[in-house]
Amino acid sequence: MGTAGTAGTAGNTQLIEVVLPGVVEPEGLRIERREIPAPAAGQIVVRMEATGVSFAEQQMRRGRYYDQPPFPFVPGYDLVGTVLTAGAGVEPGLVGKRVASLVKVGGWASHVVLDAADAVQVPAGVGAAEAETLVVNGITAWQMLHRKARVRSGGTILVHGANGGVGTVLVQLARAAGLQVIGTASARHHDALRELGVTPVDYRTEDVPARVRELAPGGVDAVFDHLGGRSVIDSWRLLAPGGTLVAYGSATTRDDSGSKQLPVLKILGRVWTWNALPNGRHAYFFNVWEGRALGKDRFRARLSTDLTQVFQALQRGEVTARIAARLPLTQAAEALRLAESGTVAGKVVLVPDSGDEAPSGSAR
């Protein structure tokens, strides 16, 4: 069987993609064009409707993401779009469907080739940009909360960066699960956190460990820490007996020079040491891709199950899609700079340019 079908090609035969050529400022991103490839057997071509700017891309442009590919490459950790064409062996009914996918790189493009098995259908009625805010952020939050920490209803957790992309989803899922949430954020985000039922702590003006101990004298049942460095040590010490630390990043080292692997290796070393202690506490370094050790099919099934759960939480109103801004794909430089500014709440989303038209050259 050849191509299974097309949906809304509008005569376009070229794709637009944003290329990260090396360690550059956002304005150093390049806009390039090439022919839209045909899908091979088992593959689909997705016309991107929304992709996002996550912390991973901020690290990648600095060469600081611990397992990024060699330069040059197309960033973009996830995307949502409509299946345009399908290769041999793909269910023809998938063409024309809106799907989401976690890709790590490659999402910042007008058209993306995927293995059909990596696409998760987006429920009817859920918009592309709204769904996009919940792909990598939603899967990360869901799996850390429900597959790693597993805190019982009534428990108390601490979420660092509670106003961030993952943090915002995590605190909402936690509240829906009946948990009390303490969240760190700068003061300008506190009112929004209180509206979500979170007790905010200002990491800029308060002694965070001391304040958390006031709020939870017996310790917290879980801490979710994306900061790394000294913060994971403080987070471990704030755990109640039987509590769980879930570390999932090293944001404090984003602007450092030197080895990009070393900050993660330090966390992994501490996690191994802490788990060897006979105190009933547990520590994890969470990586959304670690499930691939289960085997490709099991990993895909788990990811699809968990993302579907997140989309259902959105439909129930337990989670809101927080979009900070929507910018055209060819304005990726501006989008990246905005995301890095720390002035926005929610996710910066890239959407197709009008008519998918753009000149080649700089992303400025």
Tab-separated table of C-alpha atoms in Angstrom:
chain	number	residue	atom	x	y	z
A	1	MET	CA	0.000	0.000	0.000
A	2	GLY	CA	1.327	3.478	-0.770
A	3	THR	CA	0.201	6.681	0.881
A	4	ALA	CA	-3.023	6.052	2.733
A	5	GLY	CA	-4.405	9.513	2.182
A	6	THR	CA	-4.094	13.232	2.668
A	7	ALA	CA	-5.937	15.862	4.653
A	8	GLY	CA	-5.893	19.562	3.912
A	9	THR	CA	-2.588	19.886	2.095
A	10	ALA	CA	-3.624	23.227	0.572
A	11	GLY	CA	-1.104	22.547	-2.169
A	12	ASN	CA	1.918	22.983	0.099
A	13	THR	CA	4.846	20.738	-0.777
A	14	GLN	CA	7.488	22.324	1.461
A	15	LEU	CA	7.900	22.279	5.185
A	16	ILE	CA	9.302	25.035	7.338
A	17	GLU	CA	11.571	24.120	10.228
A	18	VAL	CA	13.547	25.970	12.875
A	19	VAL	CA	17.159	24.816	13.099
A	20	LEU	CA	19.405	25.212	16.133
A	21	PRO	CA	22.873	25.470	14.538
A	22	GLY	CA	24.947	25.529	17.724
A	23	VAL	CA	25.277	27.397	20.997
A	24	VAL	CA	23.609	30.661	20.005
A	25	GLU	CA	21.382	33.422	21.313
A	26	PRO	CA	17.727	32.973	20.298
A	27	GLU	CA	18.266	35.212	17.273
A	28	GLY	CA	20.798	32.678	15.983
A	29	LEU	CA	18.051	30.156	15.179
A	30	ARG	CA	17.666	29.526	11.446
A	31	ILE	CA	14.492	29.150	9.407
A	32	GLU	CA	14.908	26.551	6.654
A	33	ARG	CA	12.660	24.963	4.065
A	34	ARG	CA	12.695	21.601	2.355
A	35	GLU	CA	10.321	19.208	0.665
A	36	ILE	CA	7.743	17.466	2.816
A	37	PRO	CA	8.913	13.835	2.927
A	38	ALA	CA	6.647	10.919	2.160
A	39	PRO	CA	5.925	8.592	5.086
A	40	ALA	CA	7.587	5.197	5.082
A	41	ALA	CA	5.821	2.047	6.192
A	42	GLY	CA	4.382	2.494	9.667
A	43	GLN	CA	4.866	6.276	9.564
A	44	ILE	CA	2.636	9.317	9.348
A	45	VAL	CA	3.209	12.927	8.350
A	46	VAL	CA	1.627	15.333	10.813
A	47	ARG	CA	0.820	18.927	9.901
A	48	MET	CA	1.815	20.784	13.057
A	49	GLU	CA	-0.917	22.872	14.687
A	50	ALA	CA	0.931	23.640	17.922
A	51	THR	CA	4.349	22.989	19.391
A	52	GLY	CA	5.877	24.491	22.480
A	53	VAL	CA	8.853	26.057	24.160
A	54	SER	CA	9.870	24.005	27.180
A	55	PHE	CA	12.822	24.234	29.527
A	56	ALA	CA	14.567	21.560	27.479
A	57	GLU	CA	14.937	23.881	24.477
A	58	GLN	CA	16.311	26.600	26.741
A	59	GLN	CA	19.011	24.187	27.852
A	60	MET	CA	19.611	22.847	24.343
A	61	ARG	CA	20.439	26.231	22.857
A	62	ARG	CA	23.143	26.539	25.504
A	63	GLY	CA	24.367	22.998	24.820
A	64	ARG	CA	23.279	22.102	28.374
A	65	TYR	CA	20.609	19.432	27.866
A	66	TYR	CA	22.244	16.251	29.065
A	67	ASP	CA	21.402	13.994	26.101
A	68	GLN	CA	20.738	16.401	23.245
A	69	PRO	CA	21.821	15.387	19.738
A	70	PRO	CA	24.813	16.953	17.965
A	71	PHE	CA	24.281	20.351	16.332
A	72	PRO	CA	22.640	21.270	14.036
A	73	PHE	CA	19.160	19.913	14.758
A	74	VAL	CA	15.517	20.955	14.925
A	75	PRO	CA	14.357	21.483	18.530
A	76	GLY	CA	10.809	20.904	19.729
A	77	TYR	CA	10.041	18.419	22.493
A	78	ASP	CA	6.408	17.782	21.598
A	79	LEU	CA	3.693	18.737	19.158
A	80	VAL	CA	0.021	18.480	18.291
A	81	GLY	CA	-1.261	18.358	14.747
A	82	THR	CA	-3.415	16.680	12.136
A	83	VAL	CA	-2.346	13.531	10.318
A	84	LEU	CA	-1.775	14.564	6.719
A	85	THR	CA	-0.588	11.326	5.128
A	86	ALA	CA	0.053	7.753	6.250
A	87	GLY	CA	2.414	5.094	4.986
A	88	ALA	CA	1.896	1.412	4.377
A	89	GLY	CA	0.561	-0.553	7.296
A	90	VAL	CA	-1.018	2.442	9.043
A	91	GLU	CA	-4.733	2.428	9.751
A	92	PRO	CA	-6.174	4.694	6.993
A	93	GLY	CA	-8.722	6.104	9.446
A	94	LEU	CA	-5.910	7.915	11.245
A	95	VAL	CA	-5.601	10.415	8.382
A	96	GLY	CA	-7.377	13.636	9.305
A	97	LYS	CA	-7.233	12.917	13.041
A	98	ARG	CA	-5.689	15.315	15.541
A	99	VAL	CA	-2.839	13.660	17.425
A	100	ALA	CA	-0.200	14.530	20.003
A	101	SER	CA	3.328	13.187	20.215
A	102	LEU	CA	6.375	13.375	22.446
A	103	VAL	CA	9.436	13.597	20.194
A	104	LYS	CA	12.260	15.253	22.237
A	105	VAL	CA	13.542	17.002	19.093
A	106	GLY	CA	12.005	17.847	15.738
A	107	GLY	CA	8.741	19.456	16.811
A	108	TRP	CA	9.564	22.987	15.645
A	109	ALA	CA	8.492	22.311	12.080
A	110	SER	CA	5.377	22.816	9.996
A	111	HIS	CA	5.305	19.084	9.158
A	112	VAL	CA	6.787	16.224	11.153
A	113	VAL	CA	7.286	12.558	10.242
A	114	LEU	CA	6.423	10.191	13.100
A	115	ASP	CA	6.026	6.508	13.718
A	116	ALA	CA	2.262	6.068	13.855
A	117	ALA	CA	2.666	4.159	17.112
A	118	ASP	CA	4.034	7.327	18.751
A	119	ALA	CA	0.877	9.338	18.059
A	120	VAL	CA	-1.822	9.685	20.716
A	121	GLN	CA	-5.236	10.842	19.549
A	122	VAL	CA	-6.468	14.095	21.053
A	123	PRO	CA	-10.089	13.931	22.262
A	124	ALA	CA	-12.688	15.764	20.214
A	125	GLY	CA	-13.312	19.248	21.507
A	126	VAL	CA	-9.783	19.752	22.839
A	127	GLY	CA	-7.975	22.486	20.899
A	128	ALA	CA	-4.492	21.994	19.509
A	129	ALA	CA	-2.813	24.707	21.601
A	130	GLU	CA	-4.605	23.570	24.736
A	131	ALA	CA	-3.536	19.971	24.147
A	132	GLU	CA	0.036	21.067	23.423
A	133	THR	CA	0.425	22.617	26.895
A	134	LEU	CA	-0.242	19.184	28.390
A	135	VAL	CA	1.952	16.845	26.337
A	136	VAL	CA	5.450	16.817	27.867
A	137	ASN	CA	4.287	18.802	30.910
A	138	GLY	CA	1.257	16.622	31.492
A	139	ILE	CA	3.001	13.286	31.015
A	140	THR	CA	5.844	14.387	33.288
A	141	ALA	CA	3.500	15.626	36.003
A	142	TRP	CA	1.197	12.581	35.826
A	143	GLN	CA	3.971	10.000	35.919
A	144	MET	CA	5.904	11.707	38.716
A	145	LEU	CA	2.785	12.046	40.846
A	146	HIS	CA	1.015	8.767	40.152
A	147	ARG	CA	3.806	6.386	39.126
A	148	LYS	CA	6.645	7.581	41.351
A	149	ALA	CA	5.423	9.445	44.444
A	150	ARG	CA	2.030	7.738	44.861
A	151	VAL	CA	1.013	9.904	47.812
A	152	ARG	CA	-2.265	8.952	49.423
A	153	SER	CA	-5.181	11.374	49.545
A	154	GLY	CA	-4.764	13.793	52.449
A	155	GLY	CA	-0.989	13.883	52.151
A	156	THR	CA	1.122	16.989	51.697
A	157	ILE	CA	3.608	17.654	48.912
A	158	LEU	CA	6.090	20.386	48.041
A	159	VAL	CA	6.353	21.497	44.408
A	160	HIS	CA	9.266	23.719	43.435
A	161	GLY	CA	8.475	26.091	40.587
A	162	ALA	CA	4.753	25.606	41.125
A	163	ASN	CA	3.963	28.288	38.548
A	164	GLY	CA	6.063	26.663	35.805
A	165	GLY	CA	4.983	24.456	32.941
A	166	VAL	CA	5.245	21.143	34.773
A	167	GLY	CA	4.551	22.671	38.179
A	168	THR	CA	1.213	24.184	37.172
A	169	VAL	CA	-0.081	20.857	35.872
A	170	LEU	CA	1.375	18.953	38.801
A	171	VAL	CA	-0.303	21.062	41.492
A	172	GLN	CA	-3.666	20.771	39.746
A	173	LEU	CA	-3.395	16.996	39.419
A	174	ALA	CA	-2.336	16.819	43.059
A	175	ARG	CA	-5.300	18.878	44.251
A	176	ALA	CA	-7.623	16.670	42.181
A	177	ALA	CA	-6.076	13.669	43.988
A	178	GLY	CA	-6.915	15.171	47.379
A	179	LEU	CA	-3.419	16.360	48.322
A	180	GLN	CA	-2.331	19.467	50.175
A	181	VAL	CA	0.206	21.408	48.126
A	182	ILE	CA	2.965	23.809	49.125
A	183	GLY	CA	4.437	25.534	46.101
A	184	THR	CA	7.473	27.755	45.624
A	185	ALA	CA	7.249	30.713	43.243
A	186	SER	CA	8.048	34.398	43.123
A	187	ALA	CA	5.512	36.682	44.791
A	188	ARG	CA	3.826	37.792	41.551
A	189	HIS	CA	2.515	34.257	41.028
A	190	HIS	CA	1.144	33.733	44.546
A	191	ASP	CA	-2.422	34.876	43.891
A	192	ALA	CA	-2.716	32.498	40.942
A	193	LEU	CA	-1.387	29.650	43.087
A	194	ARG	CA	-3.826	30.420	45.891
A	195	GLU	CA	-6.656	30.207	43.353
A	196	LEU	CA	-5.486	26.648	42.636
A	197	GLY	CA	-5.558	25.800	46.341
A	198	VAL	CA	-1.761	25.970	46.772
A	199	THR	CA	0.014	27.459	49.788
A	200	PRO	CA	2.714	29.627	48.172
A	201	VAL	CA	6.250	30.206	49.432
A	202	ASP	CA	8.426	32.985	47.992
A	203	TYR	CA	11.762	31.406	47.152
A	204	ARG	CA	13.302	34.841	46.663
A	205	THR	CA	12.528	36.363	50.052
A	206	GLU	CA	11.833	33.410	52.358
A	207	ASP	CA	13.980	30.655	53.811
A	208	VAL	CA	12.206	27.881	51.926
A	209	PRO	CA	13.221	24.915	54.140
A	210	ALA	CA	12.341	26.830	57.311
A	211	ARG	CA	8.989	27.957	55.939
A	212	VAL	CA	8.096	24.444	54.734
A	213	ARG	CA	8.928	23.056	58.182
A	214	GLU	CA	6.535	25.608	59.695
A	215	LEU	CA	3.782	24.498	57.343
A	216	ALA	CA	4.540	20.763	57.652
A	217	PRO	CA	6.336	20.160	60.972
A	218	GLY	CA	6.423	16.404	60.413
A	219	GLY	CA	7.816	16.744	56.920
A	220	VAL	CA	6.140	16.439	53.541
A	221	ASP	CA	5.143	13.215	51.821
A	222	ALA	CA	6.817	14.127	48.537
A	223	VAL	CA	8.972	16.831	47.017
A	224	PHE	CA	9.162	17.525	43.285
A	225	ASP	CA	12.429	19.304	42.507
A	226	HIS	CA	13.497	20.548	39.063
A	227	LEU	CA	16.244	22.778	40.437
A	228	GLY	CA	19.060	20.363	41.197
A	229	GLY	CA	22.209	21.530	42.944
A	230	ARG	CA	21.844	22.361	46.611
A	231	SER	CA	18.053	22.278	46.373
A	232	VAL	CA	17.804	18.486	46.126
A	233	ILE	CA	19.675	18.129	49.426
A	234	ASP	CA	17.243	20.482	51.160
A	235	SER	CA	14.342	18.668	49.494
A	236	TRP	CA	15.521	15.297	50.797
A	237	ARG	CA	15.778	16.674	54.329
A	238	LEU	CA	12.192	17.976	54.192
A	239	LEU	CA	10.703	14.512	53.640
A	240	ALA	CA	8.546	12.865	56.246
A	241	PRO	CA	9.305	9.234	57.154
A	242	GLY	CA	8.372	7.147	54.131
A	243	GLY	CA	8.398	10.217	51.894
A	244	THR	CA	9.579	10.424	48.294
A	245	LEU	CA	11.837	12.876	46.508
A	246	VAL	CA	11.333	13.145	42.766
A	247	ALA	CA	14.099	15.178	41.134
A	248	TYR	CA	13.592	15.910	37.465
A	249	GLY	CA	16.064	18.531	36.356
A	250	SER	CA	18.975	20.810	37.130
A	251	ALA	CA	17.530	24.221	36.331
A	252	THR	CA	19.979	26.032	38.594
A	253	THR	CA	22.832	24.972	36.296
A	254	ARG	CA	21.183	26.173	33.050
A	255	ASP	CA	23.648	29.017	32.559
A	256	ASP	CA	26.732	27.206	33.844
A	257	SER	CA	29.651	26.215	31.678
A	258	GLY	CA	31.414	22.870	31.704
A	259	SER	CA	30.003	19.376	31.483
A	260	LYS	CA	26.266	19.167	30.831
A	261	GLN	CA	26.191	15.629	32.232
A	262	LEU	CA	27.872	16.419	35.561
A	263	PRO	CA	24.879	18.098	37.297
A	264	VAL	CA	22.684	15.114	36.467
A	265	LEU	CA	25.354	12.615	37.498
A	266	LYS	CA	25.652	14.371	40.860
A	267	ILE	CA	21.914	14.023	41.406
A	268	LEU	CA	21.998	10.368	40.359
A	269	GLY	CA	24.831	9.749	42.810
A	270	ARG	CA	22.874	11.298	45.652
A	271	VAL	CA	19.749	9.355	44.688
A	272	TRP	CA	21.692	6.075	44.795
A	273	THR	CA	23.190	6.949	48.189
A	274	TRP	CA	19.910	8.067	49.731
A	275	ASN	CA	18.074	4.965	48.560
A	276	ALA	CA	20.714	2.826	50.277
A	277	LEU	CA	19.877	4.404	53.642
A	278	PRO	CA	17.600	2.375	55.945
A	279	ASN	CA	15.141	5.188	56.674
A	280	GLY	CA	12.170	4.239	54.517
A	281	ARG	CA	12.464	7.282	52.285
A	282	HIS	CA	12.846	7.044	48.523
A	283	ALA	CA	14.474	9.188	45.860
A	284	TYR	CA	14.173	9.156	42.084
A	285	PHE	CA	15.634	11.090	39.209
A	286	PHE	CA	12.732	11.177	36.801
A	287	ASN	CA	13.278	11.096	33.056
A	288	VAL	CA	10.197	10.686	30.910
A	289	TRP	CA	12.218	8.498	28.527
A	290	GLU	CA	13.383	6.032	31.163
A	291	GLY	CA	10.376	3.831	30.481
A	292	ARG	CA	11.941	2.772	27.197
A	293	ALA	CA	13.882	0.239	29.246
A	294	LEU	CA	10.562	-1.604	29.528
A	295	GLY	CA	10.588	-2.113	25.770
A	296	LYS	CA	9.281	0.118	23.004
A	297	ASP	CA	5.753	-1.282	22.952
A	298	ARG	CA	5.256	-1.061	26.722
A	299	PHE	CA	6.729	2.427	26.803
A	300	ARG	CA	4.368	3.618	24.086
A	301	ALA	CA	1.366	2.007	25.753
A	302	ARG	CA	2.159	3.618	29.101
A	303	LEU	CA	2.731	7.014	27.531
A	304	SER	CA	-0.544	6.808	25.604
A	305	THR	CA	-2.437	5.735	28.720
A	306	ASP	CA	-1.015	8.524	30.854
A	307	LEU	CA	-1.466	11.289	28.282
A	308	THR	CA	-5.043	10.162	27.752
A	309	GLN	CA	-5.590	10.435	31.513
A	310	VAL	CA	-4.254	13.997	31.420
A	311	PHE	CA	-6.532	14.941	28.526
A	312	GLN	CA	-9.483	13.472	30.453
A	313	ALA	CA	-8.518	15.562	33.495
A	314	LEU	CA	-8.583	18.611	31.226
A	315	GLN	CA	-12.048	17.677	29.969
A	316	ARG	CA	-13.277	17.249	33.562
A	317	GLY	CA	-11.959	20.693	34.470
A	318	GLU	CA	-9.409	19.330	36.933
A	319	VAL	CA	-6.577	20.787	34.877
A	320	THR	CA	-6.569	23.997	32.884
A	321	ALA	CA	-4.487	24.654	29.791
A	322	ARG	CA	-2.397	27.720	30.566
A	323	ILE	CA	-1.162	29.394	27.409
A	324	ALA	CA	1.215	32.284	28.019
A	325	ALA	CA	1.442	33.332	24.366
A	326	ARG	CA	0.960	32.027	20.833
A	327	LEU	CA	3.542	33.024	18.234
A	328	PRO	CA	4.093	31.936	14.622
A	329	LEU	CA	6.704	29.247	14.077
A	330	THR	CA	8.994	31.669	12.268
A	331	GLN	CA	9.051	33.826	15.404
A	332	ALA	CA	10.685	31.032	17.397
A	333	ALA	CA	13.449	33.397	18.515
A	334	GLU	CA	10.961	35.749	20.135
A	335	ALA	CA	9.087	32.797	21.654
A	336	LEU	CA	12.268	31.355	23.150
A	337	ARG	CA	13.323	34.692	24.586
A	338	LEU	CA	9.863	35.195	26.087
A	339	ALA	CA	9.887	31.735	27.668
A	340	GLU	CA	13.342	32.402	29.131
A	341	SER	CA	12.321	35.780	30.557
A	342	GLY	CA	10.562	34.292	33.570
A	343	THR	CA	7.808	36.894	33.196
A	344	VAL	CA	5.039	34.638	31.885
A	345	ALA	CA	2.771	32.054	33.449
A	346	GLY	CA	1.860	29.066	31.339
A	347	LYS	CA	3.391	27.736	28.150
A	348	VAL	CA	4.642	29.676	25.158
A	349	VAL	CA	3.142	27.948	22.117
A	350	LEU	CA	4.320	28.065	18.505
A	351	VAL	CA	1.662	27.776	15.808
A	352	PRO	CA	1.891	27.620	11.998
A	353	ASP	CA	2.550	30.790	10.075
A	354	SER	CA	-0.316	32.062	7.977
A	355	GLY	CA	-0.145	30.006	4.805
A	356	ASP	CA	2.989	28.283	6.091
A	357	GLU	CA	4.988	30.880	4.193
A	358	ALA	CA	8.333	32.151	5.418
A	359	PRO	CA	11.600	33.313	3.919
A	360	SER	CA	14.746	31.281	4.400
A	361	GLY	CA	17.494	32.663	6.604
A	362	SER	CA	17.555	34.053	10.120
A	363	ALA	CA	14.830	33.445	12.695
A	364	ARG	CA	14.832	37.118	13.600
